[in-house]
Short mmCIF file of C-alpha atoms and ligand atoms in Angstrom, two decimals:
data_model
loop_
_atom_site.label_atom_id
_atom_site.label_comp_id
_atom_site.label_asym_id
_atom_site.label_seq_id
_atom_site.Cartn_x
_atom_site.Cartn_y
_atom_site.Cartn_z
CA MET A 1 67.82 94.39 91.26
CA SER A 2 67.82 96.21 94.60
CA ALA A 3 66.43 99.75 94.85
CA LEU A 4 69.94 101.05 95.48
CA ILE A 5 71.34 99.39 92.37
CA LYS A 6 68.41 100.73 90.31
CA LYS A 7 69.26 104.23 91.49
CA LEU A 8 72.91 103.61 90.74
CA ALA A 9 72.04 102.59 87.17
CA ILE A 10 70.20 105.90 86.63
CA LEU A 11 72.61 108.18 88.45
CA ALA A 12 75.82 106.66 87.10
CA ASP A 13 74.42 106.89 83.56
CA ALA A 14 73.43 110.53 84.15
CA ALA A 15 76.98 111.33 85.33
CA LYS A 16 78.65 110.05 82.18
CA TYR A 17 78.19 113.40 80.39
CA ASP A 18 80.64 115.03 82.74
CA ALA A 19 84.13 114.68 81.28
CA SER A 20 85.90 116.64 83.99
CA CYS A 21 86.84 113.44 85.73
CA ALA A 22 88.83 112.17 82.76
CA SER A 23 87.66 108.70 82.00
CA SER A 24 89.04 106.50 79.34
CA GLY A 25 88.41 103.02 78.04
CA THR A 26 90.06 100.17 79.84
CA THR A 27 90.02 96.43 79.50
CA PHE A 28 87.38 94.75 81.57
CA ARG A 29 88.83 92.85 84.52
CA ASP A 30 86.81 90.80 86.91
CA SER A 31 87.98 88.63 89.76
CA ALA A 32 84.74 86.61 89.92
CA LYS A 33 86.34 83.43 88.52
CA THR A 34 89.84 83.93 89.83
CA SER A 35 91.56 84.04 93.16
CA GLY A 36 92.04 87.81 92.91
CA ILE A 37 89.83 90.61 94.11
CA GLY A 38 88.26 93.64 92.42
CA SER A 39 86.76 94.45 89.06
CA SER A 40 87.11 97.27 86.56
CA GLY A 41 83.56 96.78 85.37
CA GLY A 42 80.33 97.83 86.98
CA MET A 43 78.07 100.83 86.84
CA GLY A 44 79.51 104.23 87.54
CA ILE A 45 83.16 103.23 87.66
CA CYS A 46 85.45 105.40 85.60
CA HIS A 47 89.17 105.94 85.43
CA SER A 48 90.93 109.13 86.22
CA TYR A 49 94.50 110.36 86.61
CA THR A 50 95.80 111.80 89.84
CA PRO A 51 98.23 114.75 89.75
CA ASP A 52 101.16 112.36 90.27
CA GLY A 53 100.15 110.42 87.13
CA ARG A 54 98.54 107.36 88.74
CA CYS A 55 95.45 105.98 87.01
CA ILE A 56 92.74 105.37 89.57
CA SER A 57 89.18 104.02 89.44
CA LEU A 58 86.47 106.30 90.73
CA LEU A 59 82.83 105.78 91.55
CA LYS A 60 81.34 108.48 89.31
CA VAL A 61 77.75 109.32 90.22
CA LEU A 62 75.25 112.10 90.67
CA LEU A 63 73.63 112.59 94.04
CA THR A 64 70.47 113.21 92.04
CA ASN A 65 69.49 113.88 88.44
CA PHE A 66 66.46 115.94 89.54
CA CYS A 67 67.26 119.53 88.65
CA ILE A 68 65.43 122.85 88.86
CA TYR A 69 67.69 124.45 86.22
CA GLU A 70 66.95 124.45 82.52
CA CYS A 71 70.31 124.16 80.75
CA SER A 72 69.09 123.24 77.29
CA TYR A 73 72.14 121.07 76.41
CA CYS A 74 71.65 118.85 79.49
CA VAL A 75 69.71 115.61 79.59
CA ASN A 76 68.86 116.26 83.28
CA ARG A 77 67.30 119.71 82.79
CA ALA A 78 64.01 120.36 84.63
CA SER A 79 61.80 119.78 81.58
CA SER A 80 63.60 116.60 80.43
CA ASN A 81 61.57 113.41 80.34
CA VAL A 82 64.18 111.02 81.78
CA PRO A 83 63.88 108.54 84.63
CA ARG A 84 64.84 110.36 87.84
CA ALA A 85 66.41 109.15 91.06
CA ARG A 86 67.96 110.58 94.19
CA PHE A 87 70.43 109.08 96.61
CA SER A 88 70.43 109.99 100.27
CA VAL A 89 73.77 111.06 101.76
CA ASP A 90 74.05 107.72 103.56
CA GLU A 91 73.39 105.74 100.39
CA VAL A 92 76.29 107.38 98.54
CA VAL A 93 78.54 106.88 101.56
CA LYS A 94 77.54 103.20 101.77
CA LEU A 95 78.07 102.57 98.05
CA CYS A 96 81.42 104.28 98.11
CA LEU A 97 82.63 102.34 101.15
CA ASP A 98 81.30 99.01 99.84
CA PHE A 99 83.01 99.49 96.48
CA TYR A 100 86.19 100.70 98.15
CA LYS A 101 86.38 97.72 100.49
CA ARG A 102 85.90 95.37 97.54
CA ASN A 103 88.73 97.11 95.75
CA TYR A 104 86.44 98.22 92.88
CA ILE A 105 87.35 101.87 93.33
CA GLU A 106 89.98 104.14 94.81
CA GLY A 107 87.80 107.19 95.12
CA LEU A 108 84.61 109.10 94.41
CA PHE A 109 83.57 111.65 91.81
CA LEU A 110 80.35 113.26 93.01
CA SER A 111 78.20 115.74 91.13
CA SER A 112 74.53 116.64 91.36
CA GLY A 113 71.56 118.28 89.72
CA ILE A 114 70.28 121.29 91.68
CA ILE A 115 67.48 120.44 94.10
CA GLN A 116 65.61 123.15 96.04
CA SER A 117 68.54 125.58 95.92
CA ALA A 118 72.27 125.73 95.24
CA ASP A 119 73.02 125.83 98.99
CA TYR A 120 70.75 122.92 99.85
CA THR A 121 72.34 120.77 97.12
CA MET A 122 75.87 121.75 98.07
CA GLU A 123 75.15 120.95 101.72
CA GLN A 124 74.25 117.39 100.69
CA VAL A 125 77.35 117.02 98.51
CA VAL A 126 79.58 118.31 101.34
CA ALA A 127 77.79 116.03 103.84
CA VAL A 128 78.81 112.96 101.78
CA ALA A 129 82.46 114.01 101.74
CA ARG A 130 82.40 114.95 105.45
CA LYS A 131 80.90 111.61 106.48
CA LEU A 132 83.40 109.69 104.42
CA ARG A 133 86.40 111.59 105.77
CA ILE A 134 85.42 112.25 109.39
CA GLU A 135 83.11 109.39 110.37
CA HIS A 136 84.68 106.63 108.27
CA GLY A 137 88.28 107.86 107.98
CA PHE A 138 88.09 107.43 104.21
CA ARG A 139 91.52 108.13 102.69
CA GLY A 140 90.57 107.60 99.04
CA TYR A 141 90.41 110.28 96.37
CA ILE A 142 87.38 112.60 96.39
CA HIS A 143 86.48 114.92 93.52
CA LEU A 144 83.48 117.15 94.21
CA LYS A 145 81.62 119.08 91.55
CA THR A 146 81.00 122.49 93.03
CA ILE A 147 77.93 124.65 92.50
CA PRO A 148 79.08 128.21 91.76
CA GLU A 149 75.97 129.79 93.29
CA ALA A 150 76.51 128.03 96.64
CA SER A 151 77.66 130.01 99.71
CA LYS A 152 81.32 130.75 100.45
CA ASP A 153 81.11 128.77 103.66
CA LEU A 154 79.99 125.59 101.88
CA LEU A 155 82.75 125.94 99.27
CA ALA A 156 85.26 126.39 102.08
CA GLN A 157 84.03 123.17 103.70
CA ALA A 158 84.08 121.28 100.39
CA GLY A 159 87.76 122.15 99.95
CA LEU A 160 88.65 120.63 103.33
CA TYR A 161 87.29 117.20 102.39
CA ALA A 162 87.93 116.98 98.64
CA ASP A 163 91.18 116.28 96.80
CA ARG A 164 89.89 118.20 93.82
CA LEU A 165 87.05 120.65 93.26
CA SER A 166 85.63 121.55 89.89
CA ILE A 167 83.18 124.09 88.57
CA ASN A 168 81.97 123.68 85.02
CA VAL A 169 82.42 126.79 82.91
CA GLU A 170 79.98 125.06 80.50
CA LEU A 171 80.24 127.39 77.49
CA PRO A 172 82.99 129.74 76.35
CA SER A 173 80.98 132.98 76.24
CA GLU A 174 78.49 134.80 78.44
CA GLU A 175 76.24 135.23 75.40
CA SER A 176 76.04 131.46 74.84
CA LEU A 177 75.49 130.86 78.54
CA GLN A 178 72.61 133.33 78.62
CA GLN A 179 71.09 131.65 75.61
CA LEU A 180 71.48 128.00 76.65
CA ALA A 181 71.81 128.06 80.46
CA PRO A 182 69.85 131.12 81.63
CA GLU A 183 70.24 130.42 85.36
CA LYS A 184 74.05 130.50 85.10
CA SER A 185 76.39 133.43 84.65
CA THR A 186 80.05 133.77 83.76
CA VAL A 187 80.52 136.37 86.51
CA THR A 188 79.29 133.99 89.24
CA ILE A 189 81.21 131.01 87.84
CA GLU A 190 84.47 132.93 87.56
CA SER A 191 84.18 134.71 90.90
CA THR A 192 83.75 131.29 92.56
CA MET A 193 86.77 129.98 90.64
CA GLY A 194 88.68 133.03 91.90
CA ARG A 195 87.69 132.27 95.51
CA LEU A 196 88.79 128.66 95.15
CA LYS A 197 92.11 129.74 93.67
CA GLU A 198 92.74 132.07 96.60
CA ALA A 199 91.78 129.48 99.20
CA ILE A 200 94.00 126.82 97.55
CA SER A 201 97.02 129.16 97.41
CA GLU A 202 96.48 130.47 100.96
CA HIS A 203 96.40 126.94 102.39
CA LYS A 204 99.49 125.97 100.39
CA ALA A 205 101.38 129.04 101.60
CA GLU A 206 100.39 128.42 105.24
CA LYS A 207 101.47 124.78 105.02
CA LYS A 208 104.79 125.79 103.49
CA GLU A 209 105.34 128.30 106.27
CA GLN A 210 104.51 125.66 108.87
CA ARG A 211 106.96 123.19 107.29
CA LYS A 212 109.70 125.82 107.39
CA LYS A 213 109.16 126.36 111.08
CA SER A 214 108.84 122.57 111.51
CA THR A 215 106.95 122.91 114.77
CA ASN A 216 105.71 119.38 115.27
CA ARG A 217 103.53 120.40 118.16
CA ALA A 218 101.71 123.07 116.14
CA LYS A 219 98.20 122.20 115.00
CA ARG A 220 98.42 120.70 111.49
CA ILE A 221 97.04 123.04 108.82
CA PRO A 222 94.53 121.03 106.81
CA ASP A 223 94.83 120.51 103.06
CA PHE A 224 92.45 122.46 100.87
CA SER A 225 91.66 120.79 97.56
CA PRO A 226 95.31 119.67 97.20
CA ALA A 227 94.78 118.51 93.61
CA GLY A 228 93.54 121.99 92.67
CA GLN A 229 90.52 122.82 90.57
CA SER A 230 89.40 121.84 87.07
CA THR A 231 86.57 122.69 84.71
CA GLN A 232 84.73 121.48 81.64
CA MET A 233 83.56 123.18 78.44
CA ILE A 234 80.94 121.75 76.15
CA ILE A 235 82.01 121.80 72.53
CA GLY A 236 79.61 122.21 69.64
CA ALA A 237 76.42 123.12 71.56
CA ASP A 238 76.86 126.79 70.63
CA ASN A 239 78.57 128.35 67.64
CA SER A 240 81.81 129.33 69.43
CA ASN A 241 84.77 128.44 67.26
CA ASP A 242 88.03 126.79 68.36
CA ALA A 243 89.88 130.11 68.60
CA VAL A 244 87.27 131.41 71.09
CA ILE A 245 87.40 128.15 73.06
CA LEU A 246 91.20 128.13 73.28
CA ASN A 247 91.32 131.78 74.33
CA LYS A 248 88.82 130.99 77.07
CA SER A 249 90.93 128.02 78.24
CA HIS A 250 94.03 130.19 78.26
CA HIS A 251 92.20 132.76 80.39
CA LEU A 252 91.05 130.04 82.83
CA TYR A 253 94.54 128.53 83.19
CA LYS A 254 96.11 131.93 83.69
CA SER A 255 93.54 133.59 85.92
CA TYR A 256 92.45 130.67 88.12
CA GLU A 257 95.39 128.25 87.94
CA MET A 258 93.18 125.50 86.57
CA ARG A 259 94.80 122.08 86.64
CA ARG A 260 92.76 120.98 83.63
CA VAL A 261 90.18 122.27 81.22
CA TYR A 262 88.22 119.31 79.86
CA TYR A 263 86.44 119.47 76.53
CA SER A 264 83.27 117.49 76.10
CA ALA A 265 81.71 117.14 72.66
CA PHE A 266 78.01 117.98 72.81
CA SER A 267 75.74 114.92 72.43
CA PRO A 268 72.28 115.57 71.01
CA ILE A 269 69.56 114.82 73.55
CA PRO A 270 65.90 113.84 73.21
CA ASP A 271 63.31 116.65 72.84
CA ALA A 272 66.11 119.17 72.53
CA SER A 273 65.65 122.91 72.14
CA SER A 274 65.68 124.21 68.56
CA GLN A 275 68.65 126.39 69.58
CA LEU A 276 70.82 123.30 69.69
CA PRO A 277 72.46 121.62 66.69
CA LEU A 278 70.93 118.37 65.51
CA LYS A 279 74.27 116.65 65.14
CA PRO A 280 77.21 116.28 67.51
CA PRO A 281 80.51 117.87 66.45
CA PRO A 282 83.05 115.41 64.99
CA LEU A 283 84.89 113.73 67.87
CA ILE A 284 88.14 114.63 66.20
CA ARG A 285 87.36 118.29 66.96
CA GLU A 286 87.40 117.48 70.67
CA HIS A 287 90.66 115.58 70.12
CA ARG A 288 92.32 118.52 68.31
CA LEU A 289 91.28 120.85 71.16
CA TYR A 290 92.90 118.51 73.67
CA GLN A 291 96.08 118.49 71.57
CA ALA A 292 96.05 122.30 71.38
CA ASP A 293 95.50 122.43 75.14
CA TRP A 294 98.58 120.20 75.66
CA LEU A 295 100.63 122.50 73.46
CA MET A 296 99.75 125.39 75.77
CA ARG A 297 100.42 123.47 78.97
CA PHE A 298 103.43 121.30 78.19
CA TYR A 299 104.99 122.57 74.95
CA HIS A 300 105.18 126.27 75.86
CA PHE A 301 103.08 127.40 72.90
CA LYS A 302 101.36 130.75 73.31
CA VAL A 303 97.63 130.67 72.67
CA ASP A 304 98.05 133.12 69.77
CA GLU A 305 100.49 130.80 68.06
CA ILE A 306 97.86 128.07 68.05
CA THR A 307 94.89 130.24 67.14
CA GLN A 308 96.90 131.63 64.20
CA THR A 309 96.74 128.13 62.71
CA THR A 310 92.92 128.21 62.75
CA SER A 311 91.13 128.91 59.51
CA THR A 312 90.63 132.61 58.79
CA ASP A 313 87.10 131.79 57.58
CA ASP A 314 85.70 130.02 60.61
CA GLY A 315 88.36 130.12 63.37
CA MET A 316 88.49 126.31 63.53
CA LEU A 317 91.56 124.11 63.97
CA ASP A 318 92.60 121.98 61.03
CA LEU A 319 90.93 118.60 61.58
CA ASP A 320 93.30 116.85 59.14
CA VAL A 321 96.54 117.44 61.02
CA ASP A 322 97.41 118.04 64.66
CA PRO A 323 97.91 121.68 65.73
CA LYS A 324 101.68 121.34 66.15
CA PHE A 325 102.05 120.01 62.63
CA ALA A 326 99.76 122.82 61.39
CA TRP A 327 101.99 125.38 63.16
CA ALA A 328 105.16 123.83 61.66
CA LEU A 329 103.65 124.00 58.16
CA GLN A 330 102.96 127.70 58.69
CA HIS A 331 106.46 128.37 60.08
CA ARG A 332 108.83 126.70 57.69
CA GLU A 333 111.46 129.39 58.45
CA TYR A 334 111.90 127.77 61.89
CA PHE A 335 113.01 124.45 60.36
CA PRO A 336 114.96 122.24 59.98
CA VAL A 337 115.86 122.02 63.66
CA ASP A 338 119.35 120.57 64.18
CA VAL A 339 118.67 118.01 66.91
CA ASN A 340 122.37 117.91 67.84
CA ARG A 341 122.57 121.64 68.59
CA ALA A 342 119.07 122.95 69.30
CA ASP A 343 117.85 123.60 72.82
CA TYR A 344 114.96 121.74 74.46
CA GLU A 345 112.35 124.36 73.49
CA GLN A 346 113.34 124.20 69.82
CA ILE A 347 113.31 120.40 69.77
CA LEU A 348 109.82 120.41 71.30
CA ARG A 349 108.56 122.34 68.26
CA ILE A 350 109.36 119.48 65.87
CA PRO A 351 106.13 117.76 64.76
CA GLY A 352 105.82 114.31 66.29
CA VAL A 353 108.44 114.96 69.00
CA GLY A 354 106.92 114.80 72.46
CA VAL A 355 108.31 115.82 75.84
CA ARG A 356 109.76 112.35 76.45
CA THR A 357 111.47 112.13 73.07
CA ALA A 358 112.89 115.65 73.42
CA ARG A 359 114.48 114.57 76.71
CA ARG A 360 115.80 111.35 75.16
CA ILE A 361 117.41 113.37 72.35
CA LEU A 362 119.16 115.64 74.86
CA GLN A 363 120.30 112.63 76.86
CA GLN A 364 121.64 110.74 73.86
CA ARG A 365 123.62 113.62 72.44
CA ARG A 366 125.67 113.87 75.63
CA PHE A 367 127.31 110.61 74.53
CA LYS A 368 126.80 110.35 70.78
CA LYS A 369 125.28 112.31 67.94
CA VAL A 370 121.65 111.77 67.04
CA ARG A 371 121.28 110.15 63.61
CA ILE A 372 118.14 110.02 61.50
CA GLU A 373 117.67 106.27 62.12
CA ASP A 374 117.41 107.03 65.87
CA PHE A 375 113.94 108.46 65.21
CA GLU A 376 112.76 104.98 64.32
CA ARG A 377 113.78 103.93 67.81
CA PHE A 378 111.90 106.96 69.18
CA LYS A 379 108.86 105.64 67.22
CA ILE A 380 108.46 108.82 65.15
CA PRO A 381 107.59 108.25 61.49
CA PHE A 382 110.26 109.58 59.11
CA LYS A 383 107.50 110.92 56.86
CA LYS A 384 106.35 113.25 59.64
CA ILE A 385 109.73 114.75 60.47
CA GLN A 386 111.60 114.50 57.17
CA PHE A 387 111.23 118.21 56.34
CA PHE A 388 111.67 119.48 59.89
CA VAL A 389 114.74 117.76 61.28
CA GLN A 390 118.47 117.93 60.72
CA ALA A 391 120.50 115.04 62.18
CA ALA A 392 124.18 114.00 62.12
CA ASN A 393 123.77 112.15 58.83
CA TYR A 394 120.72 113.94 57.44
CA THR A 395 119.88 117.36 56.02
CA PRO A 396 116.50 117.68 54.32
CA SER A 397 116.24 119.18 50.86
CA ILE A 398 113.22 121.38 51.35
CA GLY A 399 113.73 124.23 48.92
CA ASP A 400 111.07 123.28 46.41
CA VAL A 401 108.55 121.41 48.58
CA SER A 402 105.59 123.55 49.56
CA SER A 403 103.76 123.24 52.89
CA THR A 404 100.67 122.11 50.99
CA ALA A 405 102.67 119.31 49.35
CA ILE A 406 104.12 118.21 52.72
CA LYS A 407 100.63 118.09 54.20
CA GLN A 408 99.28 116.11 51.25
CA ARG A 409 102.12 113.57 51.48
CA TRP A 410 101.55 113.14 55.21
CA LEU A 411 97.80 112.72 54.78
CA ALA A 412 98.26 110.21 51.96
CA GLN A 413 100.49 108.05 54.12
CA SER A 414 98.33 108.45 57.23
CA GLN A 415 95.16 107.15 55.58
CA GLY A 416 94.40 103.71 56.87
CA THR A 417 96.35 104.09 60.09
CA ALA A 418 94.64 103.17 63.34
CA PHE A 419 94.23 106.86 64.17
CA PHE A 420 92.38 107.71 60.98
CA ALA A 421 90.34 104.52 61.08
CA ALA A 422 89.15 105.44 64.60
CA ALA A 423 88.41 109.03 63.52
CA GLN A 424 86.38 107.83 60.57
CA LYS A 425 84.43 105.38 62.72
CA LYS A 426 83.85 108.26 65.19
CA ASN A 427 85.23 106.17 68.05
CA GLN A 428 86.67 107.77 71.15
CA LEU A 429 90.25 108.68 70.31
CA SER A 430 93.26 108.34 72.50
CA LEU A 431 95.05 111.60 73.20
CA PHE A 432 98.38 110.87 71.50
S1 SF4 B 1 72.46 122.61 86.50
FE1 SF4 B 1 72.20 122.51 84.28
S2 SF4 B 1 73.91 121.15 83.63
FE2 SF4 B 1 73.65 120.85 85.84
S3 SF4 B 1 72.25 119.10 86.02
FE3 SF4 B 1 70.98 120.96 86.08
S4 SF4 B 1 70.33 121.28 83.98
FE4 SF4 B 1 72.07 119.87 83.94
#
């Protein structure tokens, strides 16, 4: 194994804890024994979604896993006894170009431990992106992890070369951050997010203005992080409950126009601090948070509506049912929704009905009434909607069925489904 590949093995493995470049399982494809080109396998290659919905492969690596910080939840913290490696700027550029030319990847996700200082590290990260873009004319996707303590100038440069920038918020409260990541502070993280938000909107506004004037001879205004910014929160390393986490996400979406907040379940690490839990949180907790996040972003739920479904004892989402179903069980007065009369927003509130199905319902009823058997075609189990939907040939009799009974019936019929089997085996779950 060459020295470069050895480094790649260490630094791609160290990058896997960062969920903010959404990666998901894919089938392994390799062109080695075929006439095709490319492979979905290999170290450090993950899959991510671009803003226009395309799934792309990224080389996901750290520049180095040496770090002078001591975030106790992180396997790369200064005191951690893990194998260390460091790429030079040219090595990352070479790897990225080699993989790109072989069609292994369509872009780069680059993060780094902090070496010497925040500015020194950020300079190296920016140098990789600059070389790729300016010297090699690289047109692939670049996602740079940004260091909040780095200078304004370096952040401004990073935005000119990257498609997306991200700063990890790490933990939902300043108190937890002080306890587990003493070198970091919410004020610094959020003021950097604020600066990025301003720079992104200013560039967008200037470009819009330039398009309006359509002066072809005018100097083109460069893009600045056109795919916006994202962040990641670690779940289960501190004792913040789901209500606190969702309120924090809501604040980040609203205040800094985050494209995504990623949730990453804490994984116990060797020689960990006694402040950390011994066990990881159940993966289904991470899954429920993602579902709640989608309700806020695409289903027009207010954060309070979701947090009201959390347990009054511990502020946690119900792990047994998804948050939309939990909300529907708490708001029986809202149902049944007549799918032949209700507006889009009302239809979206029906458990099991997603954005696509809501649109299909609206489309169908322009020509013919929606009947209960149509839901089979929409692939929504009757058992899930039977108490929430009114259709042309169906009115539920709900008078004497309590929310607890509906939940029990749904759980009884869900046992043994692929979803529950995966949850019980603690496998990674798909989002919907
Ligand atoms: S700054 Fe903290 S989270 Fe990032 S690599 Fe260093 S120890 Fe890990």
